[in-house]
XYZ file of C-alpha atoms in Angstrom:
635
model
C 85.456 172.369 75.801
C 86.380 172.033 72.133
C 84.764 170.200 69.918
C 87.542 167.525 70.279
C 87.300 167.193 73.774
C 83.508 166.724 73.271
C 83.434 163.853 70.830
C 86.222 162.126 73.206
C 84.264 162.514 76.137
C 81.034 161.106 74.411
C 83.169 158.158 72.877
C 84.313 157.457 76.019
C 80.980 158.055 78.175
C 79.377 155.548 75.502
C 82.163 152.513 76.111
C 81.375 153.155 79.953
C 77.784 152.717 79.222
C 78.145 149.639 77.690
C 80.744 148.088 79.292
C 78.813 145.374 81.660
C 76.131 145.201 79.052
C 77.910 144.888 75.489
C 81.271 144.271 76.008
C 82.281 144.309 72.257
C 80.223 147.421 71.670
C 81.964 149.565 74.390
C 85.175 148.288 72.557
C 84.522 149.128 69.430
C 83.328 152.887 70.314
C 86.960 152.387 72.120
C 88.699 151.407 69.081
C 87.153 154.106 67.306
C 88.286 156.649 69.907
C 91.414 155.538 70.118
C 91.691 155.569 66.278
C 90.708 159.313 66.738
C 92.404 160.124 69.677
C 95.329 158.018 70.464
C 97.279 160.713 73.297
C 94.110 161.334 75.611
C 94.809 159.501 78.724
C 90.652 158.913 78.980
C 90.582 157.112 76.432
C 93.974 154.698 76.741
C 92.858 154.321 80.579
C 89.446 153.303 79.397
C 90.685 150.605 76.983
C 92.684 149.291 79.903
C 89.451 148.978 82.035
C 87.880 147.235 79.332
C 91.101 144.564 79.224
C 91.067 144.542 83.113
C 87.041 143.871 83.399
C 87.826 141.175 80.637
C 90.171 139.392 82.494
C 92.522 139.616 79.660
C 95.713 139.858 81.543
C 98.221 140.037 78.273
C 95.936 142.502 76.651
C 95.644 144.605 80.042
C 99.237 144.491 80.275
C 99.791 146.217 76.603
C 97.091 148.790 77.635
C 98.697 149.357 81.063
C 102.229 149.738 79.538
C 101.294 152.166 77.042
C 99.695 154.632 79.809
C 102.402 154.276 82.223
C 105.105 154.777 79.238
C 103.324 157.741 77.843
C 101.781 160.015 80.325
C 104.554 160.265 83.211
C 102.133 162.709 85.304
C 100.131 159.855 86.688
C 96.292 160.504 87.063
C 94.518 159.770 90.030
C 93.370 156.407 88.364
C 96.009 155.542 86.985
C 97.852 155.918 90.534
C 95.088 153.884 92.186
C 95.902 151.031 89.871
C 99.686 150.567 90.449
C 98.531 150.568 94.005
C 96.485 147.923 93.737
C 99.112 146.191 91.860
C 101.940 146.444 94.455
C 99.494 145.102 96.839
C 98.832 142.368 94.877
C 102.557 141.822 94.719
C 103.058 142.514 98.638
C 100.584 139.805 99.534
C 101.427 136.988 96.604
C 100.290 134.315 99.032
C 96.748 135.561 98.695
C 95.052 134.323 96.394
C 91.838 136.272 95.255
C 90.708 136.407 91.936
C 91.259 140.510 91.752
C 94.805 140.098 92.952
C 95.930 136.730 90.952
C 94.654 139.090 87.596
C 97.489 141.957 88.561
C 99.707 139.498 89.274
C 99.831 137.661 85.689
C 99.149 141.239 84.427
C 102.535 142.058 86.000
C 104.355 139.544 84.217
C 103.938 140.798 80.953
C 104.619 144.156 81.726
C 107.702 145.342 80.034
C 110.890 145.670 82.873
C 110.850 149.133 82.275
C 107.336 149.531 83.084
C 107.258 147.036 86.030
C 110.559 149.223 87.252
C 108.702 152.454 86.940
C 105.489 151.124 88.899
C 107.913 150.356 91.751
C 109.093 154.113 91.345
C 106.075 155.876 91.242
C 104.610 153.741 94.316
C 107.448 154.846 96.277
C 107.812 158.384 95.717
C 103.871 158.444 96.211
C 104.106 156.823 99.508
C 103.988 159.947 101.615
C 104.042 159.399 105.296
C 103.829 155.564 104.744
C 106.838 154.075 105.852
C 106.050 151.156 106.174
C 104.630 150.920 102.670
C 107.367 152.206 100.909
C 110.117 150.036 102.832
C 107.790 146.769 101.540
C 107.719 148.332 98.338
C 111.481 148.907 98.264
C 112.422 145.405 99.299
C 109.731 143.928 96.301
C 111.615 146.002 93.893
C 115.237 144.872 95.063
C 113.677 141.206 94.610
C 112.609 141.725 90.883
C 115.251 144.062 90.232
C 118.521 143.209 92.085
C 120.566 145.611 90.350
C 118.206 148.561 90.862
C 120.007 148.037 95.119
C 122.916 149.413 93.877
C 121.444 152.594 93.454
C 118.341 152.472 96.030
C 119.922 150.837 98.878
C 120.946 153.493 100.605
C 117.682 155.553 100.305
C 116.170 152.040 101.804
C 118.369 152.007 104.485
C 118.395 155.290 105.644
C 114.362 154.793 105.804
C 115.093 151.629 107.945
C 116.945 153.713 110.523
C 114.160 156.271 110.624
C 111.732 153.748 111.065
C 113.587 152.025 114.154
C 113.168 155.221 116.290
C 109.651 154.481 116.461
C 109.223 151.087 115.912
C 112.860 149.317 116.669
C 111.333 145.676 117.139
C 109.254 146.272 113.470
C 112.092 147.616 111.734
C 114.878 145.570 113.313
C 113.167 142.474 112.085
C 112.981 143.742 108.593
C 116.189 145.088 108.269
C 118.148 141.575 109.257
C 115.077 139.209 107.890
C 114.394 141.321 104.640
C 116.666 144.082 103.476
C 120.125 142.878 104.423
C 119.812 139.727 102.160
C 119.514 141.717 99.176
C 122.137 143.851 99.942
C 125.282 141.177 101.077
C 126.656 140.498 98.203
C 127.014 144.232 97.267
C 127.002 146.470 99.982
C 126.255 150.084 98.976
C 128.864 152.966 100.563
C 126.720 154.596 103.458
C 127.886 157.135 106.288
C 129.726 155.817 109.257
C 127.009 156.475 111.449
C 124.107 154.764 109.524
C 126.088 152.398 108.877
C 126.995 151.734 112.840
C 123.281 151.717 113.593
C 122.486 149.282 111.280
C 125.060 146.976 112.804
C 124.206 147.624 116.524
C 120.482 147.034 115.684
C 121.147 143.567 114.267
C 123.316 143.079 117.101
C 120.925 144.050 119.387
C 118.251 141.446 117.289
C 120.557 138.601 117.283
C 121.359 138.910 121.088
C 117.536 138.356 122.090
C 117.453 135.227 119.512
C 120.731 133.955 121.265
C 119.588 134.603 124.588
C 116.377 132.020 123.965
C 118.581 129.512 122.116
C 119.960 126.120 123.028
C 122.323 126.525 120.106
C 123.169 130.322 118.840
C 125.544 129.052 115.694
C 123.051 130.575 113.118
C 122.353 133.716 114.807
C 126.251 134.024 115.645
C 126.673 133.591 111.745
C 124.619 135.751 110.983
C 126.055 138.680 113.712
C 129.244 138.279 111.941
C 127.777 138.328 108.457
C 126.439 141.137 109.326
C 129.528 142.875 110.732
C 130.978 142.040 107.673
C 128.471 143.548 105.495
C 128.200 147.204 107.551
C 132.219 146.416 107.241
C 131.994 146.744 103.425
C 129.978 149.907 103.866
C 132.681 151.820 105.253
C 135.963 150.278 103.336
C 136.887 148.388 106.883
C 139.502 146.550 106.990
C 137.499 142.870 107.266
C 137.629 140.867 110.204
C 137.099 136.626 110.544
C 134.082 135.029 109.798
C 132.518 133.201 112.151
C 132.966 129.314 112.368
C 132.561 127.527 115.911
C 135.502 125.349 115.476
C 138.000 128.419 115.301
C 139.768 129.117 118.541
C 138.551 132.162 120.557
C 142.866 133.562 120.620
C 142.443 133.089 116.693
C 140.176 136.053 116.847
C 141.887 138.084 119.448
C 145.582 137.667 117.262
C 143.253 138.923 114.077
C 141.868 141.741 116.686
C 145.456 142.589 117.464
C 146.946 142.803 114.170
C 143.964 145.149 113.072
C 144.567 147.588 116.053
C 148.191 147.764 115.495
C 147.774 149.042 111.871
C 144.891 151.192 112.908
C 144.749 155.077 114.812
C 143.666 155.548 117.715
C 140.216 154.598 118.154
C 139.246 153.446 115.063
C 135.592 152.812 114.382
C 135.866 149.058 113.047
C 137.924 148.193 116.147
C 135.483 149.175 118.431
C 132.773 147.213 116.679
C 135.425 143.917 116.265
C 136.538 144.331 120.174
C 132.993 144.593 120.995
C 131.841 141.596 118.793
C 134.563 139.237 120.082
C 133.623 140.851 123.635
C 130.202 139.165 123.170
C 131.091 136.227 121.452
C 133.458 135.558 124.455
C 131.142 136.242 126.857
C 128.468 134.551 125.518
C 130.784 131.359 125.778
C 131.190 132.003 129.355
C 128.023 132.776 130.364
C 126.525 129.791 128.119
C 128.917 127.080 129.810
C 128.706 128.127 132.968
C 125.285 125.831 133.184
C 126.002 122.494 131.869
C 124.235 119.532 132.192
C 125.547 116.584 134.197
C 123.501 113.736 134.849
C 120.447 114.540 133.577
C 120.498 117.754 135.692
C 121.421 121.614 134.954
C 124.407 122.703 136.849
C 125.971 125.593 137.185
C 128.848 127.034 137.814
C 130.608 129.943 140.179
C 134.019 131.303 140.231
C 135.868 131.073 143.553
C 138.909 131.767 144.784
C 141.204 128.281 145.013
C 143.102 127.124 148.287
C 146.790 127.526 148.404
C 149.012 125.259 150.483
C 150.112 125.993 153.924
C 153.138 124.897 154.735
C 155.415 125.829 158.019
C 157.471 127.720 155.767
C 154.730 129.750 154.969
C 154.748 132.487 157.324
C 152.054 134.747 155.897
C 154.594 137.577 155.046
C 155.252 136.980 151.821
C 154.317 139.920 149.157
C 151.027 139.051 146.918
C 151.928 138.424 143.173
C 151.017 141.054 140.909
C 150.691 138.359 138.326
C 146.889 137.089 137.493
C 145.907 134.245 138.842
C 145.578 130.919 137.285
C 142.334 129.038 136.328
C 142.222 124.826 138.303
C 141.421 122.261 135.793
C 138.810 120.987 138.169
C 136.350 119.829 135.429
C 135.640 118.931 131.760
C 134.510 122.357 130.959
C 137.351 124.221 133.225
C 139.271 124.840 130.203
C 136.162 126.199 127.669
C 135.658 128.486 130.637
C 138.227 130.236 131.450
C 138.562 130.570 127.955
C 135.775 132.314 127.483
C 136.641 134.421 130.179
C 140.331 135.101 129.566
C 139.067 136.147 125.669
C 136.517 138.598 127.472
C 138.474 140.616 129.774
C 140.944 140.799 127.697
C 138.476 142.450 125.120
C 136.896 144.267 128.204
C 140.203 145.552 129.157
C 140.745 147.182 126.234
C 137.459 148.633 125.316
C 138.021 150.568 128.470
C 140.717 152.500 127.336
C 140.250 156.040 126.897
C 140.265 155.736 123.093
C 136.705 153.381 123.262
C 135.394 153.511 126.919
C 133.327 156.396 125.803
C 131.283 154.568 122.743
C 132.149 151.713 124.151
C 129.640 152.518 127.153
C 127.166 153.548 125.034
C 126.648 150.751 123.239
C 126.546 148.200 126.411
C 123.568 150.676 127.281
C 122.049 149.820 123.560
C 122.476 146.275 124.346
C 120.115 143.612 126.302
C 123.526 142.515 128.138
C 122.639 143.909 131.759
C 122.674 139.837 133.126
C 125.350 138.959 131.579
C 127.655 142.314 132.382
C 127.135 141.853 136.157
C 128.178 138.355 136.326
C 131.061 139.298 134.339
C 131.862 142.247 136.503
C 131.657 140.258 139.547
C 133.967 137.491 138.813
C 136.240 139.676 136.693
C 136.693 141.736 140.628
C 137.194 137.975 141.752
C 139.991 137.304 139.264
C 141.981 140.182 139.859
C 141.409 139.981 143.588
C 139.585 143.525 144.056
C 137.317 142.705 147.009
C 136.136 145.560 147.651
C 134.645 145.983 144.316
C 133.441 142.319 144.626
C 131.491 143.367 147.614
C 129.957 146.223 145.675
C 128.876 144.542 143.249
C 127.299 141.792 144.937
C 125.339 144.362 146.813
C 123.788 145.326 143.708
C 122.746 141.825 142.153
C 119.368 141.615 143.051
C 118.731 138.056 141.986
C 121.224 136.166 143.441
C 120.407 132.611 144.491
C 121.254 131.903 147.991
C 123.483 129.188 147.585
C 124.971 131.502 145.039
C 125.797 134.582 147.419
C 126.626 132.284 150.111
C 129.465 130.324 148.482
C 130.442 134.069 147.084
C 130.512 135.489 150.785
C 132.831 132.433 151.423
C 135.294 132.987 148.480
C 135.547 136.744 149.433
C 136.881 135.476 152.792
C 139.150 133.331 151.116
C 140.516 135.551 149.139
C 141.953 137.429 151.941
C 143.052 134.873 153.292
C 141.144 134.689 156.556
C 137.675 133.426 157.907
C 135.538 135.884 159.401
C 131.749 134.636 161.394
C 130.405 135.948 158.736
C 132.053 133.154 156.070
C 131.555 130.205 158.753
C 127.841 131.091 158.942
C 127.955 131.181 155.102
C 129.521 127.375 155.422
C 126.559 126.530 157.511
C 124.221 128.044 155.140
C 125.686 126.139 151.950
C 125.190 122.929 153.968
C 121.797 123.117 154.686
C 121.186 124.216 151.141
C 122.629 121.055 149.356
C 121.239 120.373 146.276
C 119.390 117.310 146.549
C 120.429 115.367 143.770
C 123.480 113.621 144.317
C 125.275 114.406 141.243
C 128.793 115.338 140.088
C 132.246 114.189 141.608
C 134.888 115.225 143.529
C 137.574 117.624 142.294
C 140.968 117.471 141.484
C 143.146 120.885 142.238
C 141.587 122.691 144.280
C 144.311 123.281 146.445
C 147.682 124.626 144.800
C 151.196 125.331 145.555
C 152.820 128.815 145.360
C 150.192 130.780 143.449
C 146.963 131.824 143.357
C 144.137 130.278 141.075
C 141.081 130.380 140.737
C 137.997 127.788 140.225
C 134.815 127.637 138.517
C 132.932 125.134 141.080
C 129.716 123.470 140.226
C 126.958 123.579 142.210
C 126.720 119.929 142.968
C 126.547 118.433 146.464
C 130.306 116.806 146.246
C 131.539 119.860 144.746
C 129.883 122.024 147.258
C 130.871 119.706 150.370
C 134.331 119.170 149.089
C 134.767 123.494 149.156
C 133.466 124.272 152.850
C 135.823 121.366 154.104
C 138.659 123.360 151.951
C 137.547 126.228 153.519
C 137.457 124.722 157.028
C 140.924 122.980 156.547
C 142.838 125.665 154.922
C 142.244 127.635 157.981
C 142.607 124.887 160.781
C 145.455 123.312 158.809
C 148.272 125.840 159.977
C 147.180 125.303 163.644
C 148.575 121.402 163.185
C 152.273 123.139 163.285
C 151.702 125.149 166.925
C 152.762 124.214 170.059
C 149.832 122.288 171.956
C 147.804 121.023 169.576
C 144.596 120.258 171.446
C 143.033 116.321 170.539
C 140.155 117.635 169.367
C 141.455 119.694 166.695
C 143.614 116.921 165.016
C 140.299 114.848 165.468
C 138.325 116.704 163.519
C 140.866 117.367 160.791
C 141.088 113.509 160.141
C 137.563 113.835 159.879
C 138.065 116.091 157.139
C 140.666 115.324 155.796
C 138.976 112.202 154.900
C 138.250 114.265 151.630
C 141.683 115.256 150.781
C 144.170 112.229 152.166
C 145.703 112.228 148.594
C 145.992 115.491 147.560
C 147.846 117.227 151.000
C 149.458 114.354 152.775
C 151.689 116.652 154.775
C 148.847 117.852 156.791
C 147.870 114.076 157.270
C 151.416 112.741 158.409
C 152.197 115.900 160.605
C 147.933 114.642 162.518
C 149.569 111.453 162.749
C 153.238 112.746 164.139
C 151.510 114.550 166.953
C 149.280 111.644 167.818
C 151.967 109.035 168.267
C 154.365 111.872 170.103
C 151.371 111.669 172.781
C 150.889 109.173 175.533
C 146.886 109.093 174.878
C 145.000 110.685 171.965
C 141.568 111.510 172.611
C 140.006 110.320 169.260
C 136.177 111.311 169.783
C 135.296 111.265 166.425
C 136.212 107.831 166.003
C 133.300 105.820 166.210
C 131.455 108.127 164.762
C 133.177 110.096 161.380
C 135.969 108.170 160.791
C 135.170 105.438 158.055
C 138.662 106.125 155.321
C 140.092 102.847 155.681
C 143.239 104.571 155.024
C 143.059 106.643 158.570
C 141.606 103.711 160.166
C 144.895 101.032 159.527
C 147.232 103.737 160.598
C 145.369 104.510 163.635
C 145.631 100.790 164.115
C 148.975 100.577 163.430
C 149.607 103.316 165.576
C 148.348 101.698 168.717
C 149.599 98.201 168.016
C 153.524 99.789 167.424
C 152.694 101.352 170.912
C 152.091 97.885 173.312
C 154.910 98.712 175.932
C 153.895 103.019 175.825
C 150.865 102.660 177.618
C 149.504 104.640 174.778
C 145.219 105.225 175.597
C 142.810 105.763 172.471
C 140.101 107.870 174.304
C 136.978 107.757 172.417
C 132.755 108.722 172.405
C 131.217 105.769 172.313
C 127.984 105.410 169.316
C 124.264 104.322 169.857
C 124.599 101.212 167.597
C 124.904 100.697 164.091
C 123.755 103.494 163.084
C 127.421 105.810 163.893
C 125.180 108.547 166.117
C 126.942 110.124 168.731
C 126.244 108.843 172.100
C 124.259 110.376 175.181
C 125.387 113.191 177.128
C 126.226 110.584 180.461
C 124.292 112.521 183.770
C 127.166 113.804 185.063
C 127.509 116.234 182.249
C 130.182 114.975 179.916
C 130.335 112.344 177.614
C 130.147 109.007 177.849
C 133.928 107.159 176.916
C 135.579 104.776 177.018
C 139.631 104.446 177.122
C 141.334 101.737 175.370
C 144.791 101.392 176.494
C 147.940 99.205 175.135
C 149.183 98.073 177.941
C 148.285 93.995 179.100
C 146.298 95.402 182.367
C 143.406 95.851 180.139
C 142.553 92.130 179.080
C 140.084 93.361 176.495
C 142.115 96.195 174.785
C 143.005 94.276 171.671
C 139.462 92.382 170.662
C 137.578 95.757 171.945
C 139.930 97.670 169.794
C 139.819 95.109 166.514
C 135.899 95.548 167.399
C 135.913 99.369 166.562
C 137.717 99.083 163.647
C 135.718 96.521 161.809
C 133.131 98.805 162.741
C 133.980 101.484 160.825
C 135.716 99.266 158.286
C 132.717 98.356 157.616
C 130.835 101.929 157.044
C 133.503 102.598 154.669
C 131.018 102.641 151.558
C 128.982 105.046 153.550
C 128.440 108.334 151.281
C 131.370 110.425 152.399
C 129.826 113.630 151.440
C 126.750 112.977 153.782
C 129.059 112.444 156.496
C 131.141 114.940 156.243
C 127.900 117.436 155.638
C 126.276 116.108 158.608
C 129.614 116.839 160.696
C 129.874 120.228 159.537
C 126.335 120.446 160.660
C 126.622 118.900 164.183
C 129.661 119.699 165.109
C 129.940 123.448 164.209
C 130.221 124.802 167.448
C 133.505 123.332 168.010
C 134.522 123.699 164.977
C 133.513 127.863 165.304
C 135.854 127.335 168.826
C 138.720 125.808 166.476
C 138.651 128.568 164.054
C 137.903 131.668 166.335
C 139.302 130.958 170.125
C 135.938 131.219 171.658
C 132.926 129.759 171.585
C 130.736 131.855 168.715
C 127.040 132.548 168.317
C 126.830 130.700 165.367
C 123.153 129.606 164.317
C 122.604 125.884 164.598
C 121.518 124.357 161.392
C 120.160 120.897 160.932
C 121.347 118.846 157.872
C 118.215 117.056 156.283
């Protein structure tokens, strides 16, 4: 050691020694050093110590500067200090009396030197990700312009981070880094850039998946496509506003892929955006809330009119079918769900199914996807693939895959045991609230459509009496009509007078081209006013026809079907138009007040209970022969 180094290390040995003790001594053998010795590092770090020990932030801050500024190889000590000064600026909410000391220290750094403690901390970081990402982000917050430069180093860290951590770094990248970076995105390689957007996307989803109301996080997933758009010079898309029409994006979606090659990048991510978006719409609507109760709703296939020119031979229409207006929300749905398979559609093409696929797999969507996959096979009328993919739904509600079963059989135009059992099953699973309405179009002319059908108890009732009727309706037009089959339709129809009168008038043609009608289901199921004065016009037109009303007497009031008489069949009781019968007219004018009189009775619960009770003739109706079909009781 020279002689030099000797008297600097005594100087400096002395300060030490008195620094608790005399203060102003150890800084004058400091002052003295420094006078001596101004470039040894000892002695500037020591005169720091002496400011930091003092609490003397400004003075600390002069000392600090002039180290950092003029010995670039950091000592140890030195480095330990600018850690605990970026720690102090990590945790700023803290408030201890060591860290609120670096922190007004800090602010009279120069911005050169409070730049270059940022640097060294983060190219001294090592292993410690986590620090230096923290570190990074602090620095783009002091110094916004130093993200032009850094960003990508940041972000590139980000992505490493999420292989081990993706929740950790996920969180940070949309909370934290992409902020800082918005308003000028650095240029970063297509496939960073990608996995930036997908993780965000990924983020997002699980925030909108929990929300009532998504419009923040779906501003912010466009935002963010926007942003990793800037990274790679896309061409930019919409942003997102909740008022804008879903076919506003798709024409924007259109116009970018016809100016684009073949499988561009920013296309996939746009198609696959909107694809969400859409489907997020769909999925989100498909539970509304109706009278204070959370219903939802399931796409089945819509009746079509029979008519006798209808012969069954005509060729299906290759055109897709149309969506009923059954409900408020009808149109918002199929919407939605137009605006998704057509994105679907065409991220299946060759030129995106491939990445395309891989990114569903990156994405929390597996719920949504095989909803969407069902009732897109129920749109387009694949059955088969419908079947599949029910078998694979493992959390199907009942109800659900019952009223499913029954749209599958519809959609082939046919009902199978299987379907009437699944009739039987929706009945006895009625929700028990009686909310909701009936609906308008569910039975078309000429083409087929399709309806999203809530899962309310009229709703539900009013599509296993479609179901029942659009098979037994084309029976009304063959020779021999039995009684009991145009009795139960009126029954029925009681449900649907307005919307296919031809079915009603041809009931009522056959039953005044027949000397007696065997109405059974009179006194018991028939309360429409509307059947009720035609029946009674029917049989008053008829005085000199001899024309006999044959009909089951009830127990009461109460409109239950009578006994079983001991003989075996059931009790009746004809009611004739002819004068022989003294009684005919007041018994007759009797019944029909009767059931005049039920007329406010809940038609649903009527028409439930029929279903219910009667479904072993109605089984014999629809198949021939009497059918094994399980007996269920309506509660």
């Amino acid at each position: 050691m020279t002689p030099d180094e000797e008297n600097e290390a005594y100087m400096v040995k002395e300060a030490q020694r008195l620094r608790k003790s005399d203060p102003c001594a150890a800084k004058a053998w400091i002052i003295t050093a420094k006078t001596l010795f101004p470039n040894a590092f000892t002695v500037q770090y020591e005169a720091y110590i002496l400011e930091r020990d003092s609490k003397n932030y400004e003075e600390a801050a002069r000392c600090f500067s002039i180290i950092a500024t003029n010995f670039p190889n950091h000592h140890t000590e030195l480095w330990q200090e600018i850690n605990a000064l970026t720690n102090a600026l990590r945790n700023d909410t803290e408030s201890s009396p060591e860290q609120e000391f670096y922190v007004k220290m800090y602010k009279h750094l120069t911005p050169e030197v409070q730049h270059n403690v940022f640097m060294h901390t983060i190219n001294n970081c090592g292993d410690n990700l986590e620090q230096c990402i923290s570190i990074y982000i602090l620095m783009f917050n002091k110094f916004p312009k130093s993200a032009a430069t850094q960003a990508p180093r940041l972000l590139e860290m980000v992505v490493e981070g999420m292989k081990t951590e993706p929740d950790l770094y996920q969180r940070v990248l949309v909370e934290e880094v992409l902020p800082l970076i918005q308003n000028k995105p650095p240029e970063l390689p297509p496939p960073i850039a990608c996995r930036l957007y997908t993780s965000s996307l990924e983020y997002y989803l699980r925030q909108i998946m929990d929300e009532s109301d998504s419009s923040d996080s779906w501003k912010n997933v466009f935002r963010v496509l926007m942003i990793c758009g800037q990274m790679m010079g896309w061409e930019p898309f919409l942003p997102f506003n909740k008022n804008i029409n879903l076919n506003v994006y798709w024409e924007r979606l259109v116009d970018i892929l016809s100016g684009s090659p073949s499988g561009s990048t920013h296309v996939l991510f746009y198609a696959t955006t909107l694809f969400i978006y859409s489907l997020h719409g769909y999925i989100r609507n498909c539970k509304i809330r109706i009278e204070d109760a959370d219903v939802s709703h399931v796409l089945v296939e819509g009746f079509l009119e029979w008519t006798p020119e209808s012969d069954g031979s005509d060729v299906p229409s290759m055109e897709p079918p149309k969506f009923s207006l059954t409900t408020p929300i009808s149109s918002e749905l199929s919407q939605a769900f137009l605006q998704s398979a057509q994105c679907w559609q065409l991220l299946n093409t060759d030129q995106f199914q491939r990445d395309f696929s891989q990114l569903m797999l990156a994405l929390p969507l597996s719920p949504w996807i095989s909803r969407f996959l069902f009732d897109l096979a129920i749109y387009f009328g694949h059955r088969d693939e419908a079947n599949k993919l029910m078998s694979e739904m493992t959390n199907q509600n009942s109800l659900v895959q019952s009223l499913q079963i029954l749209s599958l059989n519809l959609m082939q135009n046919s009902m199978t045991l299987q379907g009437f059992q699944c009739i039987l099953k929706i009945i006895s699973e009625l929700p028990a609230t009686p909310v909701g309405q009936l609906l308008d179009n569910m039975t078309l002319k000429g083409h087929r459509h399709v309806v999203f059908l809530p899962l309310t108890r009229s709703a539900l009732v009013q599509y296993c009496v479609g179901a029942i009727v659009s098979r037994l309706g084309r029976k009304v037009y063959e020779p021999n009509c039995p009684d009991r089959l145009l009795s139960d339709l009126l029954v029925l129809q009681q449900l649907n007078l307005l919307n296919d009168v031809l079915l009603t008038q041809q009931i009522f043609t056959l039953i005044r081209q027949r000397k007696s009608f065997n109405l059974r289901t009179l006194s018991t199921y028939i309360i429409s006013i509307d059947l009720i004065e035609e029946l009674a016009h029917i049989w008053n037109s008829q005085q000199e026809d001899n024309f006999e009303l044959t009909s089951s007497p009830t127990n009461g009031a109460s409109g239950a079907p009578a006994p079983i008489s001991s003989s075996g069949g059931a009790q009746t009781r004809r009611i004739g138009t002819r004068g022989a019968d003294k009684g005919a007219k007041d018994e007759f004018k009797a019944i029909t007040r009767q059931q005049i009189a039920r007329c406010n009775e809940n038609v649903i619960t009527l028409l439930a209970n029929f279903i219910s009770q009667e479904h072993i003739m109605l089984a014999q109706h629809i198949f021939g022969i009497a059918q094994p079909v399980e007996t269920i009781v309506i509660k």
